[in-house]
Amino acid sequence: MIRTRVARVERTTEHFLTVTLTGEELAGLEFLGLDQCTRILFPRPGQDTLNMPATGDDGDANGWVAEFRAMPDDRRPHVRNYTIRRFDPEALELDIEFVAHGDEGPASAWALSARPGDELGLYPEGVYYLPTEGTDWHLLVGDESAVPALLSILEQAPADLRGLAFLEVPSPDDVRPVRAPAGVEVHWLPRTDAHAVPGRLALETVRAAELPEGRPYCFVAGENALPTELRRTLVRERGVPKDDIAFIGYWRHGVEAYP
Ligand SMILES: Cc1cc2nc3c(=O)[nH]c(=O)nc-3n(C[C@H](O)[C@H](O)[C@H](O)COP(=O)(O)OP(=O)(O)OC[C@H]3O[C@@H](n4cnc5c(N)ncnc54)[C@H](O)[C@@H]3O)c2cc1C
């Protein structure tokens, strides 16, 4: 468990907010890069301090979960999953890019009103992007919630990586420059229908796409239907071995992540 505070908040593009966190406890972070995720813990409305469970002292890395569940409602923080977008070990700064999807989600609402000095807890976890040996090219697909993970993966990719990346975003104003290897074709997919369920556009686009020959390693993340349905298509219609696909449901349309 790492206690941090907000250093600054920047509007990255129309629907993305970059929150830069700082704090001495970040010196203990084991930074893995790529799509490394972290639980974030933040106060519920009406709570004026961030109550964090201690990490299990009994050697059980998830010991905090039991402690968290046992906390009374008026003390228990909100918890959500986010990607560590950037970490600077010298400056002890860490960025998280929040999709600003309105006030109905507590994490989005928190980010929209975050101010310097606000506290945020982190419980860093691992990566899902684990390319298998012997693949010829990469297929990277996500909706806006996976844009931070996809951009980090592309920025850290080896220079000779070949492949296709599809990044669906809420609007044309969310398209931005990407640092990617020359052999990766990056396709931004801005939605034009404000009521469309995120992920559908990427799903239909990749289903209809002409894909390169050879064996791909696939990483698909976003609203739950995108990774689950695209995985089915890749396995059944494109003959991709299941082990060569990382598919992660980042959120569910119409469903709150945790109570
Ligand atoms: C490993 C992992 C990494 C992730 N990394 C990031 C990241 O870097 N940045 C990021 O923004 N998200 C990321 N997510 C997704 C994020 O955890 C969810 O979007 C989360 O549900 C947001 O919490 P909330 O409190 O805002 O909304 P919730 O309380 O969970 O949901 C409230 C309502 O908002 C809807 N909703 C939730 N998320 C979105 C969304 N993105 N767009 C539109 N509607 C939504 C829900 O369907 C629900 O109706 C990641 C998820 C995982 C599992």
CSV table of N, CA, C and O and ligand atoms in Angstrom, one decimal, residues 37 80-83 97-99 101 104-108 128 144-145 148 198 248-258, ligand 1:
chain,number,residue,atom,x,y,z
A,37,CYS,N,-0.9,-2.5,-13.9
A,37,CYS,CA,-2.1,-1.9,-13.3
A,37,CYS,C,-1.9,-1.7,-11.8
A,37,CYS,O,-1.0,-2.3,-11.2
A,80,ARG,N,-10.7,1.1,-7.3
A,80,ARG,CA,-10.8,0.9,-8.8
A,80,ARG,C,-9.5,0.4,-9.3
A,80,ARG,O,-8.4,0.6,-8.7
A,81,ASN,N,-9.5,-0.1,-10.5
A,81,ASN,CA,-8.2,-0.5,-11.2
A,81,ASN,C,-7.8,0.5,-12.3
A,81,ASN,O,-8.7,1.0,-13.1
A,82,TYR,N,-6.6,0.9,-12.3
A,82,TYR,CA,-6.0,1.8,-13.3
A,82,TYR,C,-4.6,1.4,-13.7
A,82,TYR,O,-4.0,0.5,-13.1
A,83,THR,N,-4.2,2.0,-14.8
A,83,THR,CA,-2.9,1.7,-15.4
A,83,THR,C,-1.9,2.7,-14.9
A,83,THR,O,-2.2,3.9,-14.9
A,97,GLU,N,-3.8,8.0,-16.1
A,97,GLU,CA,-4.7,8.7,-17.1
A,97,GLU,C,-6.1,8.2,-16.9
A,97,GLU,O,-6.4,7.0,-17.1
A,98,PHE,N,-7.0,9.1,-16.4
A,98,PHE,CA,-8.4,8.7,-16.2
A,98,PHE,C,-9.3,9.1,-17.4
A,98,PHE,O,-9.1,10.2,-17.9
A,99,VAL,N,-10.1,8.2,-17.8
A,99,VAL,CA,-11.2,8.5,-18.8
A,99,VAL,C,-12.2,9.3,-17.9
A,99,VAL,O,-12.7,8.9,-16.9
A,101,HIS,N,-15.5,10.1,-17.7
A,101,HIS,CA,-16.8,9.6,-18.3
A,101,HIS,C,-18.0,10.1,-17.5
A,101,HIS,O,-19.1,9.5,-17.7
A,104,GLU,N,-21.1,9.8,-12.7
A,104,GLU,CA,-21.8,8.6,-12.1
A,104,GLU,C,-20.9,7.6,-11.5
A,104,GLU,O,-21.2,6.8,-10.6
A,105,GLY,N,-19.6,7.6,-12.1
A,105,GLY,CA,-18.6,6.6,-11.5
A,105,GLY,C,-17.8,7.4,-10.5
A,105,GLY,O,-17.3,8.5,-10.8
A,106,PRO,N,-17.6,6.9,-9.3
A,106,PRO,CA,-16.8,7.6,-8.3
A,106,PRO,C,-15.4,7.9,-8.7
A,106,PRO,O,-14.8,8.9,-8.3
A,107,ALA,N,-14.7,7.0,-9.5
A,107,ALA,CA,-13.3,7.3,-9.9
A,107,ALA,C,-13.3,8.4,-10.9
A,107,ALA,O,-12.5,9.3,-10.7
A,108,SER,N,-14.2,8.4,-11.9
A,108,SER,CA,-14.2,9.4,-12.8
A,108,SER,C,-14.5,10.8,-12.2
A,108,SER,O,-13.9,11.8,-12.4
A,128,TYR,N,-0.6,-7.8,-17.8
A,128,TYR,CA,-1.2,-8.8,-18.5
A,128,TYR,C,-0.6,-9.1,-19.9
A,128,TYR,O,-0.7,-10.1,-20.5
A,144,GLU,N,-11.3,3.3,-24.9
A,144,GLU,CA,-10.6,4.4,-24.2
A,144,GLU,C,-9.9,4.0,-22.9
A,144,GLU,O,-8.9,4.5,-22.5
A,145,SER,N,-10.6,3.1,-22.2
A,145,SER,CA,-10.0,2.7,-20.9
A,145,SER,C,-8.7,2.0,-21.0
A,145,SER,O,-7.9,2.0,-20.1
A,148,PRO,N,-4.4,4.2,-22.1
A,148,PRO,CA,-3.1,4.3,-21.4
A,148,PRO,C,-2.2,3.1,-21.5
A,148,PRO,O,-1.0,3.2,-21.7
A,198,PRO,N,-19.1,1.8,-25.8
A,198,PRO,CA,-17.6,1.8,-26.1
A,198,PRO,C,-17.2,0.3,-26.4
A,198,PRO,O,-17.6,-0.6,-25.8
A,248,ILE,N,-8.7,-8.9,-21.6
A,248,ILE,CA,-9.0,-8.4,-20.2
A,248,ILE,C,-10.2,-7.5,-20.3
A,248,ILE,O,-10.1,-6.4,-20.9
A,249,GLY,N,-11.2,-7.8,-19.6
A,249,GLY,CA,-12.4,-7.0,-19.4
A,249,GLY,C,-12.0,-5.9,-18.4
A,249,GLY,O,-11.8,-6.2,-17.2
A,250,TYR,N,-11.9,-4.7,-18.8
A,250,TYR,CA,-11.5,-3.6,-17.9
A,250,TYR,C,-12.8,-3.0,-17.2
A,250,TYR,O,-12.6,-2.5,-16.1
A,251,TRP,N,-14.0,-3.1,-17.8
A,251,TRP,CA,-15.2,-2.6,-17.1
A,251,TRP,C,-16.4,-3.2,-17.9
A,251,TRP,O,-16.2,-3.8,-18.9
A,252,ARG,N,-17.5,-3.0,-17.2
A,252,ARG,CA,-18.8,-3.5,-17.9
A,252,ARG,C,-19.8,-2.4,-18.0
A,252,ARG,O,-20.0,-1.6,-17.1
A,253,HIS,N,-20.3,-2.3,-19.2
A,253,HIS,CA,-21.2,-1.2,-19.5
A,253,HIS,C,-22.5,-1.3,-18.6
A,253,HIS,O,-23.1,-2.4,-18.5
A,254,GLY,N,-22.8,-0.2,-17.9
A,254,GLY,CA,-24.0,-0.2,-17.1
A,254,GLY,C,-23.8,-0.8,-15.7
A,254,GLY,O,-24.7,-0.9,-14.9
A,255,VAL,N,-22.5,-1.2,-15.4
A,255,VAL,CA,-22.3,-1.9,-14.1
A,255,VAL,C,-21.2,-1.2,-13.3
A,255,VAL,O,-20.1,-0.9,-13.9
A,256,GLU,N,-21.4,-0.9,-12.1
A,256,GLU,CA,-20.4,-0.3,-11.2
A,256,GLU,C,-19.3,-1.3,-10.9
A,256,GLU,O,-19.7,-2.5,-10.6
A,257,ALA,N,-18.1,-0.9,-10.9
A,257,ALA,CA,-17.0,-1.9,-10.8
A,257,ALA,C,-17.0,-2.6,-9.4
A,257,ALA,O,-16.9,-3.8,-9.3
A,258,TYR,N,-17.0,-1.9,-8.3
A,258,TYR,CA,-17.1,-2.5,-7.0
A,258,TYR,C,-18.1,-1.6,-6.2
A,258,TYR,O,-18.1,-0.4,-6.3
B,1,LIG,C1,-6.3,-3.7,-15.4
B,1,LIG,C2,-7.1,-2.5,-15.6
B,1,LIG,C3,-6.6,-1.3,-16.0
B,1,LIG,C4,-7.4,-0.2,-16.2
B,1,LIG,N1,-6.8,1.0,-16.6
B,1,LIG,C5,-7.5,2.1,-16.8
B,1,LIG,C6,-6.9,3.4,-17.1
B,1,LIG,O1,-5.7,3.5,-17.1
B,1,LIG,N2,-7.8,4.5,-17.3
B,1,LIG,C7,-9.1,4.3,-17.2
B,1,LIG,O2,-9.8,5.4,-17.4
B,1,LIG,N3,-9.7,3.2,-16.9
B,1,LIG,C8,-8.9,2.1,-16.7
B,1,LIG,N4,-9.5,0.9,-16.3
B,1,LIG,C9,-11.0,0.8,-16.3
B,1,LIG,C10,-11.6,1.4,-15.0
B,1,LIG,O3,-11.2,0.5,-13.9
B,1,LIG,C11,-13.1,1.3,-15.1
B,1,LIG,O4,-13.6,2.1,-16.1
B,1,LIG,C12,-13.8,1.7,-13.8
B,1,LIG,O5,-15.1,1.1,-13.8
B,1,LIG,C13,-14.0,3.2,-13.6
B,1,LIG,O6,-14.6,3.4,-12.3
B,1,LIG,P1,-15.7,4.5,-12.1
B,1,LIG,O7,-15.8,4.7,-10.6
B,1,LIG,O8,-15.4,5.7,-12.9
B,1,LIG,O9,-17.0,3.9,-12.7
B,1,LIG,P2,-17.9,2.7,-12.0
B,1,LIG,O10,-18.5,3.1,-10.7
B,1,LIG,O11,-17.1,1.4,-12.1
B,1,LIG,O12,-19.1,2.6,-13.0
B,1,LIG,C14,-20.2,3.6,-13.0
B,1,LIG,C15,-20.8,3.6,-14.4
B,1,LIG,O13,-19.8,4.1,-15.3
B,1,LIG,C16,-19.7,3.2,-16.4
B,1,LIG,N5,-18.3,3.2,-16.8
B,1,LIG,C17,-17.2,2.7,-16.1
B,1,LIG,N6,-16.1,2.9,-16.8
B,1,LIG,C18,-16.4,3.6,-17.9
B,1,LIG,C19,-15.7,4.1,-19.0
B,1,LIG,N7,-14.3,4.0,-19.1
B,1,LIG,N8,-16.4,4.8,-20.0
B,1,LIG,C20,-17.7,4.9,-19.9
B,1,LIG,N9,-18.5,4.5,-18.9
B,1,LIG,C21,-17.8,3.8,-17.9
B,1,LIG,C22,-20.1,1.8,-15.9
B,1,LIG,O14,-20.6,1.0,-16.9
B,1,LIG,C23,-21.2,2.2,-14.9
B,1,LIG,O15,-22.4,2.4,-15.6
B,1,LIG,C24,-8.8,-0.3,-16.1
B,1,LIG,C25,-9.3,-1.5,-15.6
B,1,LIG,C26,-8.5,-2.6,-15.4
B,1,LIG,C27,-9.2,-3.9,-14.9
